[in-house]
Amino acid sequence: MLEFSAPGAAVPVSHTPAGASSATRHSTNRGQPLEHGGVTPSQAAHRHRELSAELRRHDHAYYVLARPVVSDAEYDRLYRELLDLEAAHPELRTPDSPSQRVGGAPISAFQPARHSVPMMSLDNTYSQEEVREFVARVQKLLPGEPLEWVVEPKVDGVAVSLRYEAGLLVLGATRGDGTTGDDITANLRTIRTLPLRLTGEQVPGVLEVRGEVYMPTAGFRRLNEEREAAGEERFANPRNATAGSLKLLDSRIVAGRPLAIVLYGLGEASPEFAPATQVELLQELRRLGLPMPSRMWVCPGVDPLMEAIGELDRERGGFGFETDGAVIKLNSIASRAKAGATAKAPRWAIAYKYAPEQARTRLRGITVQVGRTGALTPVAELEPVFLAGSTISRATLHNQEELERKDIRVGDLVVIEKAGEVIPAVVGAVASERRGGEEKFVFPTECPECGTRVARAEGADDDSAGVVWRCGNPDCPAQVRGRIAHWCSRGAMDIEGAGDVLVGQLVGSGLVLDVADLYRLQLPEVAALERMGEKSAQNLLDGIGASRSRDLWRLLFGLGILHVGAGVAKALGRRFESLEELAGSSREQLLEVEDVGEVIARSVTEWFADPRNRKLLDRLRAAGLNLHSALYQPQAAPGRFSGKTFVLTGTLEGMTREEATALIEGHGGKVSGSVSKKTDYLLAGEEAGSKLEKARKLGVRIIGLEEFRTLVA
Ligand code: IVH
C-alpha cells in the first residue's frame, strides 16, 4: 500500500477567534487613503500586482502552511495599502484581488447555476462485507483488469463545484439537485485557502473541480463559543455550521466563518487537462494551488483497501476536521469510464461510513437551563454512561421543537452520540423499549429560575428567532449570574479569580446585582464569603481593579449586547473613539461599520436607548472604568456617498457592475442587492426589470448612468 501525504486539507484556520471577522488578521479598515496622487495608472497597476502577489504569499504561509512570515501589523499595513490603492484606482479591484475575500454587499437570493457535468452522489455503506461485494461487482464489470483503489477521507461538509476560466475563479455552486445548484461564488471567495486565481504554468482554459467545504473542529468550537457569548444559538455540528454559513446571503458574515475547502474531483475540463488517474488529478490540483485531501492511500487490491480503511479510522481523530467515513474510488480514470454510472451514482466509487460512537442509556429527567440572555435550553439528565473516552451524564436537547420532533420522553431509553469532538447529543428515543410509564416533558411556560412567563422572540432576526423561549425578566437571578460571569470571562474583562462559583456566591449573597457593583466591593464583605480567605478576597479585588483599564471593545463585549460578539465589539472600537461617541451614534453611522448590518445596528441602538443600560454606564463611568478605544482609527473624510445605499439594475452601457460598485464604495457608499425603503438610489441601466418597478413604487430616486457619472465626477 502506497501512502501519499500532501499539505492542504488539515488546514489550520486563522488563529483569530472565529466570528471575529476577517478583520483581526485581514483588516478591512478603510483608513485615510495613502497619497496615491501623482502616481500614473501603470505605476499603480504595477504596485497593485506587487502587493497582491505578496499578500497571496502571506495568505498561503498563514492559512495553508500555518507558518506566517510577517507580523499581523505588517500584513495589515500591506493590506491597507492595497485597499487604498483600489479606492484611488477602482479599476484595479479585480475579482482575484486579495481584497475580494472580505465579502461584498448582501444579495436578496442566490441565482441558479447549472452544472455542465452533473454532480453525482455516492452509494453509502456501513458494512465491510458490502465493501468487498462492491469490489467484486466492479471486478465483474472490468474482467481481468488489475484494480487499483484510492481511499480518501470522507470530509463531512457540503459538496461544491468550482469553475475556473483562464485560471480565474468565475463560479462556485452547491450541488442542488445534481443538475442545478445555487451560485454561491461570493461566499466561496471568502475561504482563504481557496485560490481566486490558479497558480503554476499551463493553466487549463476551463477547469471545473469538485470538493467539499467544511469547518475545522477548532474553528467550529470557537464559532460556537462566540455565538453563545453573543446570545445566539449554537450550531449542532460542523456540517450544520458549514451549510448554514454557505446559505447566508451576506458574504461579509461568511468571511468571518472559519471555513476550509478540499478538492478531490473533476467536472468539465479543457481537453488538455486529462489526468489518467486520481493520484495524477490530485497532483495536478496541488500544482494549480488547490487544497486537496490531507491523506490518501493507493491500494492494489481488496486486502490493502480494507487495511487502509482501518488505518484511516485510527488516524481521523487527529485530522482537526470531521471525517465520517472513507471514500473508495478506482484510481484509473479510463477504468471508471468503462465501469459507468447509474442514474444517481458512479459504479466505480463507494462511501464507507464509520458507525458513529453511540451508547444507550436511560433519560432520568429533563432540566431547563436559563442562560445569560434568558434563553431556555432543555438538558437531558442521563444515567451515567461511558462513551468515546468519557462518562456522560448530561447532554443537550437543543430546544423544545427538537424535543418534540424526536418525541423524547422522561424515562425513555435514549441513544446518545458523540460525533468527533462535538458535545454529546441525544439522537432519539428507543420507542420499542417503552414500558408505559414514560412521560412527555411539558416545557415550562414560566422561567424555572424566577417564574416570569417565557416568550418566543418572533421575527427573522437570527436563526434562533421563533425557536428559543426566553425569560424576559432582566432581574432573573440566572441571567444576572450569567451576565456577571460573562463580564468577568477571559474573552471579555478578564477578571482573574471570578469563576462561576464565586459569581454565584456574590450574586447569591446580594453583594452584586450588576457588573457595576463589582467595583464597589469591599475587602471584609468578600472575605466573609464561604471558603474565601483574606488573600483570595484581595486577589479578586486586585483583578477587578485591573479590569478598570481594559480597552473599550472588551467592555462592549462584556456588556452582553445581543449579537455583539468580540469581533463586532472590536469593529465598533475601531470606528468609535469612546463609549460616548458610540452611544450617540445614529443607525446610519452604525451601518457603516464593517460586519454591522440591520440586526446588529438595531440591537445596539435599542441597548443604548434603554434607560437602565444608560444608568449602568453612568455607574461604570463613576467607578473609573476606561471608556476609550485604543483600537480607534480616524475615518477618512466622508465620501460623497457615505451613508447612501445604491441598488444596481439592468445593463450599464460601458461600465461593468463591478466598476460601478467600486466607484460607489470608493465614495463611501454601499451597494445592496434589493430595493427597499432604505435604498437611496437605484442606478438603472438598459432593460431594467422588477427592481425599477419597485423603486418607482417606493419613491426611490432613480438615476441613469449619465447622472451617475456626473455624481462621481
Ligand atoms: S468523491 C461522484 N471524495 O461525500 C461523486 N466525495 O457520500 C464523487 N465527500 O457526494 C464524490 N469527501 O459530497 C468524494 N474525498 C471525497 C469526499 C467526498 C467527502 C462527499 C461528497 C459526496 C459524498 C458521498
Coordinates of N, CA, C and O and ligand atoms in Angstrom, one line a residue, residues 118-124 151-160 175 210-212 262-265 278 293 324-329 344-346 348-351 353, ligand 1:
P118 N -23.1 16.8 -14.6 CA -23.9 16.6 -13.3 C -23.1 16.3 -12.1 O -22.0 15.6 -12.3
M119 N -23.5 16.7 -10.9 CA -22.8 16.4 -9.7 C -23.5 15.2 -9.1 O -24.6 15.3 -8.6
M120 N -22.8 14.1 -9.1 CA -23.5 12.9 -8.6 C -23.2 12.7 -7.1 O -22.4 13.4 -6.6
S121 N -23.9 11.8 -6.6 CA -23.7 11.5 -5.2 C -23.0 10.1 -5.1 O -22.7 9.5 -6.2
L122 N -22.8 9.5 -3.9 CA -22.2 8.2 -3.8 C -23.1 7.3 -3.1 O -23.9 7.7 -2.2
D123 N -23.0 6.0 -3.4 CA -23.7 5.0 -2.6 C -23.0 4.9 -1.3 O -21.7 5.0 -1.3
N124 N -23.7 4.6 -0.2 CA -23.1 4.5 1.1 C -23.2 3.1 1.6 O -24.2 2.4 1.3
V151 N -8.2 5.4 -1.5 CA -9.0 5.7 -0.3 C -8.7 7.1 0.1 O -7.5 7.5 0.3
E152 N -9.7 7.9 0.3 CA -9.6 9.3 0.8 C -10.5 9.5 2.0 O -11.6 8.8 2.1
P153 N -10.2 10.4 2.9 CA -11.1 10.7 4.0 C -12.4 11.2 3.4 O -12.4 12.0 2.5
K154 N -13.5 10.8 3.9 CA -14.8 11.4 3.5 C -15.0 12.6 4.4 O -15.4 12.5 5.6
V155 N -14.8 13.8 3.9 CA -14.9 15.0 4.7 C -16.4 15.3 4.9 O -17.1 15.3 4.0
D156 N -16.7 15.6 6.2 CA -18.1 15.8 6.5 C -18.5 17.3 6.3 O -18.3 18.1 7.2
G157 N -18.9 17.7 5.1 CA -19.2 19.1 4.9 C -20.3 19.2 3.8 O -21.2 18.5 3.8
V158 N -20.1 20.2 2.9 CA -21.1 20.5 1.9 C -20.4 20.4 0.5 O -19.3 21.1 0.4
A159 N -20.9 19.6 -0.4 CA -20.3 19.5 -1.7 C -20.5 20.7 -2.5 O -21.5 21.3 -2.6
V160 N -19.4 21.1 -3.2 CA -19.5 22.3 -4.1 C -18.7 22.0 -5.4 O -17.9 21.1 -5.5
R175 N -24.3 21.7 -4.9 CA -24.8 20.6 -5.7 C -26.2 20.8 -6.1 O -26.6 20.5 -7.3
R210 N -14.5 19.7 -8.2 CA -15.5 19.4 -7.1 C -14.8 19.1 -5.8 O -13.8 18.5 -5.8
G211 N -15.5 19.4 -4.8 CA -14.9 19.2 -3.5 C -15.9 19.5 -2.4 O -17.1 19.5 -2.6
E212 N -15.4 19.7 -1.2 CA -16.2 19.8 0.0 C -15.8 21.0 0.8 O -14.6 21.1 1.1
V262 N -11.6 21.4 0.5 CA -10.8 20.4 -0.1 C -11.3 20.0 -1.4 O -12.6 19.9 -1.6
L263 N -10.5 19.7 -2.4 CA -11.0 19.4 -3.7 C -10.5 18.0 -4.1 O -9.3 17.7 -3.9
Y264 N -11.4 17.2 -4.7 CA -11.0 15.8 -4.9 C -11.5 15.3 -6.2 O -11.4 14.1 -6.6
G265 N -12.3 16.1 -7.0 CA -12.9 15.6 -8.2 C -12.9 16.5 -9.3 O -12.6 17.7 -9.2
Q278 N -6.6 9.2 -10.4 CA -7.0 10.0 -9.3 C -5.7 10.7 -8.7 O -5.7 11.8 -8.3
P293 N -7.1 16.5 -0.5 CA -7.1 15.8 0.7 C -5.8 15.6 1.4 O -4.8 15.5 0.8
D324 N -16.5 11.4 8.4 CA -17.4 10.4 8.9 C -17.3 9.1 8.1 O -18.1 8.2 8.2
G325 N -16.2 9.0 7.3 CA -16.1 7.7 6.5 C -14.9 7.8 5.6 O -14.0 8.7 5.7
A326 N -14.8 6.8 4.7 CA -13.8 6.7 3.7 C -14.4 6.7 2.4 O -15.5 6.0 2.2
V327 N -13.9 7.4 1.4 CA -14.4 7.3 0.0 C -13.4 6.4 -0.7 O -12.2 6.6 -0.7
I328 N -14.0 5.4 -1.4 CA -13.2 4.4 -2.1 C -13.4 4.6 -3.6 O -14.6 4.6 -4.0
K329 N -12.4 4.9 -4.3 CA -12.6 5.1 -5.8 C -11.6 4.4 -6.6 O -10.4 4.1 -6.1
K344 N -27.9 7.8 -10.4 CA -27.6 8.6 -9.2 C -26.1 8.7 -8.9 O -25.7 9.7 -8.4
A345 N -25.5 7.6 -9.1 CA -24.1 7.5 -8.5 C -23.2 6.7 -9.5 O -23.7 5.8 -10.2
P346 N -21.9 7.0 -9.4 CA -21.0 6.2 -10.2 C -20.9 4.7 -9.7 O -21.1 4.5 -8.5
W348 N -18.1 3.1 -9.9 CA -16.7 2.9 -9.6 C -16.2 3.5 -8.2 O -15.1 3.5 -7.9
A349 N -17.2 4.0 -7.4 CA -16.8 4.5 -6.1 C -17.9 4.2 -5.1 O -19.1 4.0 -5.5
I350 N -17.5 4.2 -3.9 CA -18.5 4.0 -2.8 C -18.0 4.7 -1.5 O -16.8 4.9 -1.4
A351 N -18.9 5.1 -0.7 CA -18.6 5.7 0.6 C -18.8 4.7 1.7 O -19.9 4.2 1.8
K353 N -19.0 4.3 5.6 CA -19.2 5.2 6.7 C -18.9 4.5 8.0 O -19.4 3.4 8.2
Ligands
IVH1 S1 -15.9 11.7 -4.4 C1 -19.3 11.3 -7.9 N1 -14.3 12.1 -2.4 O1 -19.3 12.6 0.3 C2 -19.2 11.7 -6.5 N2 -16.7 12.6 -2.1 O2 -21.3 10.4 0.4 C3 -17.7 11.7 -6.2 N3 -17.2 13.6 0.0 O3 -21.1 13.4 -2.6 C4 -17.5 12.1 -4.8 N4 -15.2 13.6 0.9 O4 -20.1 15.3 -1.1 C5 -15.6 12.2 -2.8 N5 -12.8 12.6 -0.7 C6 -14.1 12.6 -1.1 C7 -15.1 13.1 -0.4 C8 -16.4 13.1 -0.9 C9 -16.5 13.9 1.1 C10 -18.7 13.8 0.0 C11 -19.2 14.2 -1.4 C12 -20.0 13.1 -1.8 C13 -20.5 12.4 -0.5 C14 -20.8 11.0 -0.7

